[in-house]
PDB file of C-alpha atoms in Angstrom:
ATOM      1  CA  UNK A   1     133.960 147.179  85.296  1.00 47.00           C
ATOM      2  CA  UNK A   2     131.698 145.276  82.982  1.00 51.00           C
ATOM      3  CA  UNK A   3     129.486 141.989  84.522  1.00 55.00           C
ATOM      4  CA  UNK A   4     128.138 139.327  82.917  1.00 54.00           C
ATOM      5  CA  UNK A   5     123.926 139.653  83.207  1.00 54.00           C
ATOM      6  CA  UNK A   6     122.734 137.201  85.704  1.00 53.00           C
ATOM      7  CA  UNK A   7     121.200 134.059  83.775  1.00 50.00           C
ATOM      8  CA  UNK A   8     118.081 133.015  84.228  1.00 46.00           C
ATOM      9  CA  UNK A   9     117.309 129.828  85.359  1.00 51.00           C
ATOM     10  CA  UNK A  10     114.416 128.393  82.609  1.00 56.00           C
ATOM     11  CA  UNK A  11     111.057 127.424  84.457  1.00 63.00           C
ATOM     12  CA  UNK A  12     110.981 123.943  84.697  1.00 73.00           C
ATOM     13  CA  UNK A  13     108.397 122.307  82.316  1.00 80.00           C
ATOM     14  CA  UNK A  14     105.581 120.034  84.089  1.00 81.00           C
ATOM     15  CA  UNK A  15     105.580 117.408  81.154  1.00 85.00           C
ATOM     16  CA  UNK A  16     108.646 114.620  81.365  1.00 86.00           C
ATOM     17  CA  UNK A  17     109.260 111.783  79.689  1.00 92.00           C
ATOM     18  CA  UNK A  18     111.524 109.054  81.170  1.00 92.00           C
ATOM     19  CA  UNK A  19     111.866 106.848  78.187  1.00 92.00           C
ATOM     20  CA  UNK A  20     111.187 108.837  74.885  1.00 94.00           C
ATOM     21  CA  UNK A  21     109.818 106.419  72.037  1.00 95.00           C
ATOM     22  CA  UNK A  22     111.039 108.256  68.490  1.00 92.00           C
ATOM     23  CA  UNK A  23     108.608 105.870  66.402  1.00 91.00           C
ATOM     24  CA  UNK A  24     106.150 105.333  69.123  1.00 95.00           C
ATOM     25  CA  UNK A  25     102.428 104.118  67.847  1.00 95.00           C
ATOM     26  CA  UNK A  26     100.619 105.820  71.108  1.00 97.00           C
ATOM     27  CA  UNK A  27     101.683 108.842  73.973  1.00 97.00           C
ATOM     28  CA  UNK A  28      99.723 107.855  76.942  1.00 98.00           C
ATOM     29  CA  UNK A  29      99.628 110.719  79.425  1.00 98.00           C
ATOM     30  CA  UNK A  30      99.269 110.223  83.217  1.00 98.00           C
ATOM     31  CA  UNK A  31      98.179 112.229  85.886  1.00 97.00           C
ATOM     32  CA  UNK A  32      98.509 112.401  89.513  1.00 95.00           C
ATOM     33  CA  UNK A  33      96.702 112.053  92.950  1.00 93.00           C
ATOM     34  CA  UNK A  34      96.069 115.440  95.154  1.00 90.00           C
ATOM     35  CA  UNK A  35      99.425 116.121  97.003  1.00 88.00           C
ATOM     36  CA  UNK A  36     101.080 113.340  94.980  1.00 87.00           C
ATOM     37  CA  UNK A  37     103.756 113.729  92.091  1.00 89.00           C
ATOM     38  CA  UNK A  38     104.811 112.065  89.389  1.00 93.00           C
ATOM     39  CA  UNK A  39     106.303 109.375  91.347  1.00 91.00           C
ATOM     40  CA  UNK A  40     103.197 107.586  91.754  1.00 93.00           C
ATOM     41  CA  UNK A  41     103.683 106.193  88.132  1.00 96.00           C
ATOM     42  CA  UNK A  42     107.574 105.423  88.108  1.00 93.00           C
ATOM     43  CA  UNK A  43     106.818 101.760  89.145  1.00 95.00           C
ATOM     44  CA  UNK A  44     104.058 101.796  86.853  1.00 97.00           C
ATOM     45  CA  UNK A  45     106.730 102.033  83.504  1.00 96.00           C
ATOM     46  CA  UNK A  46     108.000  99.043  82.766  1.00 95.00           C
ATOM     47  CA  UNK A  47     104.893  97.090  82.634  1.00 97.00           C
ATOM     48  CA  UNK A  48     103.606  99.302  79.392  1.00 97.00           C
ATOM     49  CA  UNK A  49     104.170  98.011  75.422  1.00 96.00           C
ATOM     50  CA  UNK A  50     107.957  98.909  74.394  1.00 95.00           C
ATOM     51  CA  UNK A  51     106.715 101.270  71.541  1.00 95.00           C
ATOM     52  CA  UNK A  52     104.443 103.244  74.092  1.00 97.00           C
ATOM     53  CA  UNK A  53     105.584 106.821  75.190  1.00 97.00           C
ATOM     54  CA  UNK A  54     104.645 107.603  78.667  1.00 97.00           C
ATOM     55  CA  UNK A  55     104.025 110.998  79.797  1.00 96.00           C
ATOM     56  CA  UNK A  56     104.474 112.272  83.362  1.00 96.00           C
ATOM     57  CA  UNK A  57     103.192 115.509  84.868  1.00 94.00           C
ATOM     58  CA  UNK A  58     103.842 117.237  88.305  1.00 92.00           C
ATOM     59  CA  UNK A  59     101.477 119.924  89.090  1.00 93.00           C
ATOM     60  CA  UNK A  60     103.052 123.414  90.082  1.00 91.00           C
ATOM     61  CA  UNK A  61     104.178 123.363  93.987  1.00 87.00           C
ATOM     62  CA  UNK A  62     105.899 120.343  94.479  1.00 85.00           C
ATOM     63  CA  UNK A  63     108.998 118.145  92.828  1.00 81.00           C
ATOM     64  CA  UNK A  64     110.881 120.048  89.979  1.00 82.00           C
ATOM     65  CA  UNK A  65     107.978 122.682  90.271  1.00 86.00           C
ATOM     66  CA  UNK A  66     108.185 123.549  93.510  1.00 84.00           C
ATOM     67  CA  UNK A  67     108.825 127.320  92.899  1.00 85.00           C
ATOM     68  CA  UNK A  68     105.608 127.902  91.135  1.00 89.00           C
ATOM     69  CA  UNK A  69     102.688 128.280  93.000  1.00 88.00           C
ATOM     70  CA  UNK A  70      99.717 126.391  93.266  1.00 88.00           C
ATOM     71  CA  UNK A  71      96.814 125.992  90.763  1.00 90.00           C
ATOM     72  CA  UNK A  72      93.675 127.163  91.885  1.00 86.00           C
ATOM     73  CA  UNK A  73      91.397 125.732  89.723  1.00 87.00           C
ATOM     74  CA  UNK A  74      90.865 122.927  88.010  1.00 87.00           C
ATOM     75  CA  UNK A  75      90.765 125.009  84.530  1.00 88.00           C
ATOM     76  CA  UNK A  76      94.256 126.753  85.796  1.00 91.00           C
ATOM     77  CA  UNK A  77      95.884 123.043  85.681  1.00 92.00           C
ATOM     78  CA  UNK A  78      94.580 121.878  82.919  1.00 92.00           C
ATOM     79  CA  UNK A  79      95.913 125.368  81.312  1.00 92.00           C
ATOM     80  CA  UNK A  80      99.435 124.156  82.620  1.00 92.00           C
ATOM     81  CA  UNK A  81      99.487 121.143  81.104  1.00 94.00           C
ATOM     82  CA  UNK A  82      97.882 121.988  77.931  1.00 93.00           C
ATOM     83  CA  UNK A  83     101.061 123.460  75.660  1.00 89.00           C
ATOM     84  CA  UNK A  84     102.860 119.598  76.873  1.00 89.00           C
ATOM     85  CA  UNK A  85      99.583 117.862  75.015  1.00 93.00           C
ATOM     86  CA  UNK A  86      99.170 120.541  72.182  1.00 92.00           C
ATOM     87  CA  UNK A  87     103.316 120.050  71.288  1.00 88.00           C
ATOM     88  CA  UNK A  88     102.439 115.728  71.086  1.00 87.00           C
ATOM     89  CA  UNK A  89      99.267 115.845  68.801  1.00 88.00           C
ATOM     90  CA  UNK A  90     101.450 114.216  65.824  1.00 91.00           C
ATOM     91  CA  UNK A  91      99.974 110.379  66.629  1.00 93.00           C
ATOM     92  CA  UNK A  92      97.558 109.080  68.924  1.00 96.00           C
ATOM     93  CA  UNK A  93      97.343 110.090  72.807  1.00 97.00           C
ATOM     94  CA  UNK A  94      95.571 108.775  75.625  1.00 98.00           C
ATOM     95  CA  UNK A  95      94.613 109.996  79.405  1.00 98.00           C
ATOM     96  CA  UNK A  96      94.764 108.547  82.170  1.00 98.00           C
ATOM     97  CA  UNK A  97      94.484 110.297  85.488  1.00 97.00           C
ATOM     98  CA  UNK A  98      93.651 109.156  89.442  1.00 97.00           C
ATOM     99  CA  UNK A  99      91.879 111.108  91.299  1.00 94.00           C
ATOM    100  CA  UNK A 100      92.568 115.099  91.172  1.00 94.00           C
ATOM    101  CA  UNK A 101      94.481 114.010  88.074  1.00 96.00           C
ATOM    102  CA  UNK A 102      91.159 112.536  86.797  1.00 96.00           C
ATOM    103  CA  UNK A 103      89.856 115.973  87.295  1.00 94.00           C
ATOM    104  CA  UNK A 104      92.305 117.179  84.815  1.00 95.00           C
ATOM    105  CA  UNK A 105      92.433 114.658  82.227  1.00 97.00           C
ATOM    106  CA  UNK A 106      88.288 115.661  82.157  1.00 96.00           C
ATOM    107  CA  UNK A 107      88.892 119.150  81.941  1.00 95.00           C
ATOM    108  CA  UNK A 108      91.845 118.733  79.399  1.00 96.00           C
ATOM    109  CA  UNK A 109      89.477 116.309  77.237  1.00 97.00           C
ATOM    110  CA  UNK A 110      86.666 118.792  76.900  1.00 96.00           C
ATOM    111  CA  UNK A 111      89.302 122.102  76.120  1.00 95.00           C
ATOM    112  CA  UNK A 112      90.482 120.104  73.347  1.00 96.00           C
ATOM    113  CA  UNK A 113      86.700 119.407  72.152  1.00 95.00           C
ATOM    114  CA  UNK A 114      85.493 122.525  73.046  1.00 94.00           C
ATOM    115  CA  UNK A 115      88.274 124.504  70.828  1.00 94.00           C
ATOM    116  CA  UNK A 116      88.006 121.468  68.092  1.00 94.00           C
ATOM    117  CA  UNK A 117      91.530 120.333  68.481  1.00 94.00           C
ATOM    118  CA  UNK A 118      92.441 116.750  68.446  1.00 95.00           C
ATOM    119  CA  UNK A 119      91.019 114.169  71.321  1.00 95.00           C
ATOM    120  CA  UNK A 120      92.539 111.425  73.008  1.00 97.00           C
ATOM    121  CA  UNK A 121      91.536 108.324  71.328  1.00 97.00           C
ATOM    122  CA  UNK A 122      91.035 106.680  75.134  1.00 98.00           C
ATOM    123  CA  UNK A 123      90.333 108.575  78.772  1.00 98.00           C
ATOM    124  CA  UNK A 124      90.645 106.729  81.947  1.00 98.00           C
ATOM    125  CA  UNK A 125      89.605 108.474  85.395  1.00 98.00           C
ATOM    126  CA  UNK A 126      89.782 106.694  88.469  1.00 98.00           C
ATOM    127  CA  UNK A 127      88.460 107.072  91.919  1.00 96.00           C
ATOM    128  CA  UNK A 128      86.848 110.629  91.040  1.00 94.00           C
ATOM    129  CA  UNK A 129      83.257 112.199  90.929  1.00 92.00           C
ATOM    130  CA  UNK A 130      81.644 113.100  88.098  1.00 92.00           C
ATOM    131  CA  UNK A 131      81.081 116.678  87.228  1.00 87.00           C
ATOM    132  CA  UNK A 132      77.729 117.076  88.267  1.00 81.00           C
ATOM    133  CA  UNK A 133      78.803 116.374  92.096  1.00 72.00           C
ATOM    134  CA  UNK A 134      79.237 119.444  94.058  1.00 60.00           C
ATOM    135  CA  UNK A 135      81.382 120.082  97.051  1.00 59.00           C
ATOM    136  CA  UNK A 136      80.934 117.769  99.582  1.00 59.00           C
ATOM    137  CA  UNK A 137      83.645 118.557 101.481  1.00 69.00           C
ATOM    138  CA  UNK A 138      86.028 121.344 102.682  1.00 74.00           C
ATOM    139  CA  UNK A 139      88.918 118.922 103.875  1.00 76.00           C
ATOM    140  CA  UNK A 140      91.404 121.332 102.871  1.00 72.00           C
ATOM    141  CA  UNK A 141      89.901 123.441 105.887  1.00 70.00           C
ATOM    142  CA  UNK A 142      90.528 120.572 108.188  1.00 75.00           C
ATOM    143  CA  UNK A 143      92.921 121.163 111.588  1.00 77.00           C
ATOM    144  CA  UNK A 144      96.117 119.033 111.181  1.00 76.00           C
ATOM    145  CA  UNK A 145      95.453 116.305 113.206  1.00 76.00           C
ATOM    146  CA  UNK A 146      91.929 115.543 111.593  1.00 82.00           C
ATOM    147  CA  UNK A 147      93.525 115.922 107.892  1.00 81.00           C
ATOM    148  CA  UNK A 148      96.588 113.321 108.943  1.00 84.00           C
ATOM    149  CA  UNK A 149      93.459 110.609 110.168  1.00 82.00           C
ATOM    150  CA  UNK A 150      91.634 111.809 106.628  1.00 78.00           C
ATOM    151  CA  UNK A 151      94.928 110.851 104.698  1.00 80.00           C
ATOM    152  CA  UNK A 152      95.647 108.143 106.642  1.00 79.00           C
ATOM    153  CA  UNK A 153      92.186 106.546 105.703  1.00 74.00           C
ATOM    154  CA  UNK A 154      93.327 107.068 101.985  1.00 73.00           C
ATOM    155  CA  UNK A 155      95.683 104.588 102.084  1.00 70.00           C
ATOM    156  CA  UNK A 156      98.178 106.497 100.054  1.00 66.00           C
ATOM    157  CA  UNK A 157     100.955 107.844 102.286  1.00 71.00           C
ATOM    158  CA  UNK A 158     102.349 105.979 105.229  1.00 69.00           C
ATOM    159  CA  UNK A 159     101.539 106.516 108.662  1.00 71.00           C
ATOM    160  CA  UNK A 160     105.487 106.545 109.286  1.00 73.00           C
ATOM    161  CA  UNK A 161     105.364 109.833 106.685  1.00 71.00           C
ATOM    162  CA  UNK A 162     102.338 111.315 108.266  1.00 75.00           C
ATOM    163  CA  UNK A 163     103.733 111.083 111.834  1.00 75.00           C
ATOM    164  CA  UNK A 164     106.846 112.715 110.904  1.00 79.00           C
ATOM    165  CA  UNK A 165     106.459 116.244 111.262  1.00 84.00           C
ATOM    166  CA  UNK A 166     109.497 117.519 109.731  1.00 84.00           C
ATOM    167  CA  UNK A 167     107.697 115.922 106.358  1.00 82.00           C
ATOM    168  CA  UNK A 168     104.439 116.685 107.289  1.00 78.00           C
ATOM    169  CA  UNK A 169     105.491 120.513 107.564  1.00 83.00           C
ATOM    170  CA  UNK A 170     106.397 120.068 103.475  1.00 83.00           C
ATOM    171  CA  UNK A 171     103.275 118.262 102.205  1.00 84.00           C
ATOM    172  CA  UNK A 172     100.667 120.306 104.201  1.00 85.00           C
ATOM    173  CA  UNK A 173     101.122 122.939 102.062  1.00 86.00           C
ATOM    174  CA  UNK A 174     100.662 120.736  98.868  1.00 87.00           C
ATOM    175  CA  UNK A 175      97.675 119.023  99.979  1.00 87.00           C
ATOM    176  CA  UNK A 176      95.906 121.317 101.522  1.00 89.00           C
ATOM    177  CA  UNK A 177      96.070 123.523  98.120  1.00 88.00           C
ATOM    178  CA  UNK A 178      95.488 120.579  95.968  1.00 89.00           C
ATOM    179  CA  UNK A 179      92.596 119.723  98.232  1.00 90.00           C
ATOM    180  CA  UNK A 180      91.575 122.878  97.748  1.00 89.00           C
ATOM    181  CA  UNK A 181      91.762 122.668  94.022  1.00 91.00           C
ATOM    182  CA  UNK A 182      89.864 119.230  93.651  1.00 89.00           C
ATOM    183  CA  UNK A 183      87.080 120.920  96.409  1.00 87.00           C
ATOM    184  CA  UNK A 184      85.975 124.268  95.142  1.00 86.00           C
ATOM    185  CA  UNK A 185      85.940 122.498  91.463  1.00 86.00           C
ATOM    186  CA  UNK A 186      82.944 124.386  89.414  1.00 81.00           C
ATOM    187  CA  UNK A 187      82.804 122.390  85.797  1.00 81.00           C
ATOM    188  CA  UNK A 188      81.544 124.485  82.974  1.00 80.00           C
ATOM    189  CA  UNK A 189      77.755 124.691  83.012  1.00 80.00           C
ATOM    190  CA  UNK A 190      75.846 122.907  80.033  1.00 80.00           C
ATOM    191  CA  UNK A 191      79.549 120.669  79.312  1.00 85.00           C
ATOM    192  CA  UNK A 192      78.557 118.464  76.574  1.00 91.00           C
ATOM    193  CA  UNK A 193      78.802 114.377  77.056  1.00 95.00           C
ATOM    194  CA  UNK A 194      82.257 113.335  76.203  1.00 97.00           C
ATOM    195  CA  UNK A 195      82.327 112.092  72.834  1.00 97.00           C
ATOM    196  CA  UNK A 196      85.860 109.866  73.312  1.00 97.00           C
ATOM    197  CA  UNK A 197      85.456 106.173  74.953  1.00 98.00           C
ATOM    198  CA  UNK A 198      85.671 106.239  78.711  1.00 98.00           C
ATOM    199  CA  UNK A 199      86.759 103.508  81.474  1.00 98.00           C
ATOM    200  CA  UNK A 200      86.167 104.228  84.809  1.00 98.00           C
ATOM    201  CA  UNK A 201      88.166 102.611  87.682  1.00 98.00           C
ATOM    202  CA  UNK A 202      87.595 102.761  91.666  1.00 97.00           C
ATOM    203  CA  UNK A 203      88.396 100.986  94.788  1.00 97.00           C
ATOM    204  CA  UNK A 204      85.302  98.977  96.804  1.00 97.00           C
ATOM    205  CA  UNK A 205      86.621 100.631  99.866  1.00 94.00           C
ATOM    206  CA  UNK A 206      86.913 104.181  98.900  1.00 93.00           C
ATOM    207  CA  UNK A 207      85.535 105.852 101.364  1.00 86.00           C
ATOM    208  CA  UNK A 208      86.152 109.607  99.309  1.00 87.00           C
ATOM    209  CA  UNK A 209      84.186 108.246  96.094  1.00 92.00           C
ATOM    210  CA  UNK A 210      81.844 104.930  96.344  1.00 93.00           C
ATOM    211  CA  UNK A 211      81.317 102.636  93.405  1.00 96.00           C
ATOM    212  CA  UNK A 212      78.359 104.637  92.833  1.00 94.00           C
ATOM    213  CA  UNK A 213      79.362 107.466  92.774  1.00 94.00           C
ATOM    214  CA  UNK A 214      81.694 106.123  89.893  1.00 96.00           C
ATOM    215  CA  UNK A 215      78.893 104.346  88.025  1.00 96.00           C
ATOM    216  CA  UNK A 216      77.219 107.822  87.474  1.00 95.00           C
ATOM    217  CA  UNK A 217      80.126 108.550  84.977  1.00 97.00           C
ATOM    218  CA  UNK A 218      78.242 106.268  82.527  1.00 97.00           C
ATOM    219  CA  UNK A 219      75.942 109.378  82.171  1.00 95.00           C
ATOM    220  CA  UNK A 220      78.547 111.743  81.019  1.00 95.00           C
ATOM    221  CA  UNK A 221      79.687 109.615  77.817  1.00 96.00           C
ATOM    222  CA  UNK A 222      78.555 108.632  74.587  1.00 96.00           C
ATOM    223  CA  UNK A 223      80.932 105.634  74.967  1.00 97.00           C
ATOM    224  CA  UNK A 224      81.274 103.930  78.336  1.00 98.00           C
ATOM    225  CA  UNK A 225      83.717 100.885  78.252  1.00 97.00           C
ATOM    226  CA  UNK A 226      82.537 100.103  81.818  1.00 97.00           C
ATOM    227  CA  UNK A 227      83.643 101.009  85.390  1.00 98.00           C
ATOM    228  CA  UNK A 228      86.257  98.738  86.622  1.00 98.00           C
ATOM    229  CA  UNK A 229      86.366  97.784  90.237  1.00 98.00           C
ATOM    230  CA  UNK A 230      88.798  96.033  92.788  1.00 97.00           C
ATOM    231  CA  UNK A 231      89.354  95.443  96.200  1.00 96.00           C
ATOM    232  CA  UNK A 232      91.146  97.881  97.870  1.00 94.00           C
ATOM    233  CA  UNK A 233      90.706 101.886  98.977  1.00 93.00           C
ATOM    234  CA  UNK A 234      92.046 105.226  96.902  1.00 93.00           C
ATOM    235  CA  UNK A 235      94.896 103.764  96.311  1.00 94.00           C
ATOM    236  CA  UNK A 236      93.251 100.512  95.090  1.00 96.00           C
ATOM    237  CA  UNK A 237      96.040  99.562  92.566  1.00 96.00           C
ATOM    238  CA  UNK A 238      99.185  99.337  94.998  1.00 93.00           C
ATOM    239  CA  UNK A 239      99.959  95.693  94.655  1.00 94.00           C
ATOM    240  CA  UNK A 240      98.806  94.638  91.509  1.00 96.00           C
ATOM    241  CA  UNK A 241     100.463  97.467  89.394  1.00 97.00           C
ATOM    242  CA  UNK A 242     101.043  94.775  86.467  1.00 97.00           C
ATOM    243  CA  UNK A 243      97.541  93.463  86.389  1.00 97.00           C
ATOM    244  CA  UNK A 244      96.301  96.889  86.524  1.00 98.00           C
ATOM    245  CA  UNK A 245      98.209  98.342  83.654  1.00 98.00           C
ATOM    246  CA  UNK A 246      97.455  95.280  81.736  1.00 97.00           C
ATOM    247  CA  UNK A 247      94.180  96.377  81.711  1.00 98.00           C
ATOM    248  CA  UNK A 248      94.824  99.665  81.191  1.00 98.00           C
ATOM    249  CA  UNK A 249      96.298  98.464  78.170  1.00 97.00           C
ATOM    250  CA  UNK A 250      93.282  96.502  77.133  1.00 97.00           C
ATOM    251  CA  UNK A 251      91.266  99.583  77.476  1.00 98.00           C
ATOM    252  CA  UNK A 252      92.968 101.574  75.478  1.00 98.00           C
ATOM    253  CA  UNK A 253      93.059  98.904  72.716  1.00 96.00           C
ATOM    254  CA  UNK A 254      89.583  98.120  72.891  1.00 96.00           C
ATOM    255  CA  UNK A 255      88.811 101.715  72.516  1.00 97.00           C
ATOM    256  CA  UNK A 256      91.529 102.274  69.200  1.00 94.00           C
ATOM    257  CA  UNK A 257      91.714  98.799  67.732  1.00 91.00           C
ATOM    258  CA  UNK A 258      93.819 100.465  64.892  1.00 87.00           C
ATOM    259  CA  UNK A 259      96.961 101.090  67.289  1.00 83.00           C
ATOM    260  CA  UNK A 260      99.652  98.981  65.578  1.00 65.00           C
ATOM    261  CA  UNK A 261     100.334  96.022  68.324  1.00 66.00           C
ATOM    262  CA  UNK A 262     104.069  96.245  69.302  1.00 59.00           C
ATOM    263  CA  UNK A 263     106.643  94.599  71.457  1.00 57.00           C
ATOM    264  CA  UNK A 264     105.527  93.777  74.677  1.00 57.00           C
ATOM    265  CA  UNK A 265     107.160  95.458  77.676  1.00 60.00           C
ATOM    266  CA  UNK A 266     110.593  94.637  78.355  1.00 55.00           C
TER     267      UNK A 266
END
């Protein structure tokens, strides 16, 4: 008796796009946070121009990818996301990424320059060190109890979250390899200044990367539009998500003036 062939189930892509823009004048690309998701930028949507196409990426291990296992490097995720960025080159793109996703924005930005493909015409990074920082850290290594007071510190997950240990039993895994990732990071020796503008954003209270520490970015490209600061910890944008995509917004004009203003956000 004849069987059908089992299907395959397709491997989930790590690009999506909640709200695709058919004529849109700019594909801005965001990032996310060690052990985050996607999910950190849902709220972040509606505050973005109408004729703006956002771009959301989950690294392998968690959400829709949670089948795939974990990057290991920093060059492995950018590898991940690069056919999403390569398939979206037909108008202008921007970066923006916090934290480990500021790691690969970086590393995405310099594989495009480094195999002379087309650059984002704006990269943002926030609340990460520059390339030329080494380990300073093996948190990924720390006992479970230490690593919940590390994340706790953060200011990123809720203390409700970390105490539950149910949940905590599903994100150790993620952070500890995405810690992992973001700590054993070793950025191609003799990488070249970026040559696309740059805005650098942080929280005063960060106690993972200072405002120093995010100053020294000023040193690694030929256009700095300035490192951005407010109040707050890693997490420094949770409540003031408009304000802070306004000037997210701002940036990215200032650095492409040519972008065709549209509608405002709806």
């Amino acid at each position: 008796m004849l069987t059908d062939p089992p299907r395959l189930r397709p491997t989930p892509r790590p690009g999506f796009c909640p709200r695709p823009v058919p004529a849109a004048t700019l594909r801005l690309f965001l990032f996310h946070h060690a052990g985050g998701s996607q999910l950190l930028f849902r709220e972040w949507l509606a505050h973005f121009p109408a004729d703006w196409e956002i771009h959301l990426f989950d690294a392998p291990g968690r959400g829709r990818l949670a089948d795939l296992p974990f990057c290991r490097s920093a060059e492995e995720l950018a590898e991940c996301f690069l056919e999403e960025i390569l398939l979206a080159q037909d108008r202008p793109f921007a970066f923006f990424g916090h934290s480990m996703g500021g790691l690969a924005a970086y590393e995405l930005t310099q594989r495009l320059a480094r195999e002379r493909l087309r650059q984002p015409v704006w990269l943002g990074i926030s609340a990460r060190d520059t390339p030329d920082v080494g380990p300073d850290s093996e948190r990924h290594r720390l006992p479970d109890a230490e690593l919940r007071r590390h994340l706790a510190s953060l200011g990123g997950t809720s203390v409700e979250v970390l105490e539950d240990e149910e949940l905590w039993q599903l994100l150790a895994p993620v952070i500890r390899g995405d810690l992992r990732l973001v700590e054993t990071w070793q950025p191609r020796p003799g990488a070249p200044r970026l040559t696309v503008p740059l805005s650098v954003f942080g929280g005063t209270d960060d106690v993972v990367v200072t405002p120093d520490r995010l100053a020294a970015w000023s040193a690694h490209a030929e256009r700095f539009l300035g490192l951005h600061l407010f109040e707050g910890d890693h997490f420094y944008f949770r409540g003031r998500v408009p304000q802070f995509v306004d000037l997210l917004v701002a940036q990215i004009r200032a650095a492409a003036p040519n972008l065709a203003p549209g509608p405002p956000a709806g």
